Amino acid sequence: MIFKIIHTSMEGAEKVDKWEMYMEIQQLIKQGFSKSKVAEKLGVSRSTVYRNLQKSPSEMAEWVESIKTREKKLDPYKALILSWLREHPDMSAAQVQDWLQERYESLEIGESTVRAYVRELRTEYRIEKETLPRNYEAIPDQPMGEQMQVDFGHTKQRTPDNQEVKLSFIAFVLSNSRYKYKKWLDRPFTTQDVMEAHEDAFRWYGGIPREIVYDQDNLIVVSENGGDLILTKEFQHYKETRRLNLRVCRKADPESKGKIENVVGFIKHNFARHRVFHNIDSWNEQGWQWLNRTGNYKIHNTTKKRPVEVFSLEKQHLRPVAEKLTIKNNYENSITRSVHKDNTIRYLSNRYSLPLGTFHKYDTVGIKETEDKQLFIYITDTGELIAKHTIPEGKGQLVKDRSHSRDRTKGIHSFMDTVAKRFEEVDSAYDYLNIIRQNYPRYIRDQLQIISKQTKENNGAILSAALKECVKRNLYSATDFSDIVSYIKRQRQADDTITDNARAVSSINKISGWLMDTEAQKRTVNAYTEILEGESN
């Protein structure tokens, strides 16, 4: 009830404002002020003055009244936006816009429109925005193709089963155009990973800038040595091979790398915040889509230009990438282990599992123990990481990754059949899964696993409703399906609560059902009018 009152009062206030503006314009014009002076006095545009003067009082009244019932462009998404704001009060309007465009690719909406709509919802439903202070520095722009800044970031994300995982990312930005690139890992970065990320970034940009600016990260720099950089052995070799010109910022010197620090914050607050993590492959894919949709397309607050448009000019100033450089894994002090027929290796008196089929492909694998007690197992020839385990305390244990028990030779068709048959509408479900397979060919098994989990945890009615809603709204991904299932469950819980309250009232009043259904005799309004006027005995 209070929401309705507040909403009504807001509409009333808006109507009063419109009327006051109209009357003030009319009065000033009658007093002899020119239209330009009227606009200046009231702080509005001349076009606003012209529009008000063109309307008669009756036309103005009709227009103001129409404001009360006029549907806004984002009204069809109101419930969804409200659910986001209530669950995440610190959510920005920019992130709301990005999430809408992620779910509804055909939606064309301006940033100012979203900002105004979110502001109205916060006022109407009393959702205060939680803010975190951020510091910005004014940094002069570099010439095109001159500089790229690089930095690392970390976030903690929630999984579908509400577990917390720590993710790491490396971010790149061209200083002139602000064109960005990023890559995520679900483990700490190694020097090997950093070099591979650079190669990915150079392919993304289609060239190499004249200077690359870093923070003092121990994956790259051993010591600054009074201005003379001493790089790690691996990165020194990479620098010489790619002929890179590096510069490392001094400690406590944010002015030198302010652009990349803003980018790291942008990635954390606009892309990662409140996003549910499923697996690292789909996470990176969502990240690249975000770069194209928002990160590099949204108008930059400082330059007032879209990075993607400026980059079309800046990329012509980059040094071409002469050839593809293959980065080989270079684990210091790495050793090999024989693969046993049960697809395990032995290390420090414990056994560690490998993916099924490893024994038939490889006789030996390479291993590397990290400082945080992680064991990395990789193919010695290619450096491909095939398993990662936490080294336990004690001896004689079998350390097994549950995914290694999965038969990866099992056909996708069979998996899709299994998942589809858990729905009441098997044919519709199979058509839905086929479209998901077309959208995510590389990650279809992961997509099926997410949907399979939902089919095991929910009844047929919820699954049918979710499937129908996803098809209706063109939501063809496992994460969207999971979100819709969660939404339907919340709605049904709310309906059940209302039903239970109604039953409780009925029980307390102890009124028979037939009395509740009985309708009293009704007279027309004319009958009461005749009585009051004395025309009836």
Short mmCIF file of N, CA and C in Angstrom, two decimals, residues 4 23 65 70 181 194 258 275 409 442 480:
data_model
loop_
_atom_site.label_atom_id
_atom_site.label_comp_id
_atom_site.label_asym_id
_atom_site.label_seq_id
_atom_site.Cartn_x
_atom_site.Cartn_y
_atom_site.Cartn_z
N LYS A 4 2.20 2.20 -3.40
CA LYS A 4 1.21 2.80 -4.27
C LYS A 4 1.02 4.28 -3.95
N MET A 23 2.54 27.69 -16.52
CA MET A 23 1.98 28.96 -16.07
C MET A 23 3.06 30.04 -16.00
N GLU A 65 -2.20 15.01 -17.95
CA GLU A 65 -2.94 13.83 -17.46
C GLU A 65 -2.41 12.56 -18.11
N ARG A 70 1.16 7.03 -19.20
CA ARG A 70 2.07 6.77 -20.30
C ARG A 70 3.07 5.67 -19.92
N TYR A 181 41.43 -5.08 -23.17
CA TYR A 181 41.42 -6.54 -23.29
C TYR A 181 41.65 -7.11 -21.91
N VAL A 194 51.28 -15.04 -18.00
CA VAL A 194 51.39 -13.62 -18.35
C VAL A 194 51.87 -13.47 -19.79
N GLY A 258 47.18 5.43 -14.09
CA GLY A 258 45.80 5.68 -13.67
C GLY A 258 44.76 5.09 -14.60
N ARG A 275 27.89 -11.24 -10.72
CA ARG A 275 27.79 -12.25 -11.77
C ARG A 275 28.11 -13.63 -11.19
N THR A 409 34.37 -39.67 -23.55
CA THR A 409 34.07 -40.20 -24.89
C THR A 409 32.57 -40.34 -25.10
N ARG A 442 31.55 -25.00 -28.21
CA ARG A 442 32.73 -25.42 -27.46
C ARG A 442 32.41 -25.78 -26.01
N ASP A 480 20.93 -18.52 -18.23
CA ASP A 480 19.62 -17.89 -18.30
C ASP A 480 18.54 -18.86 -17.80
#
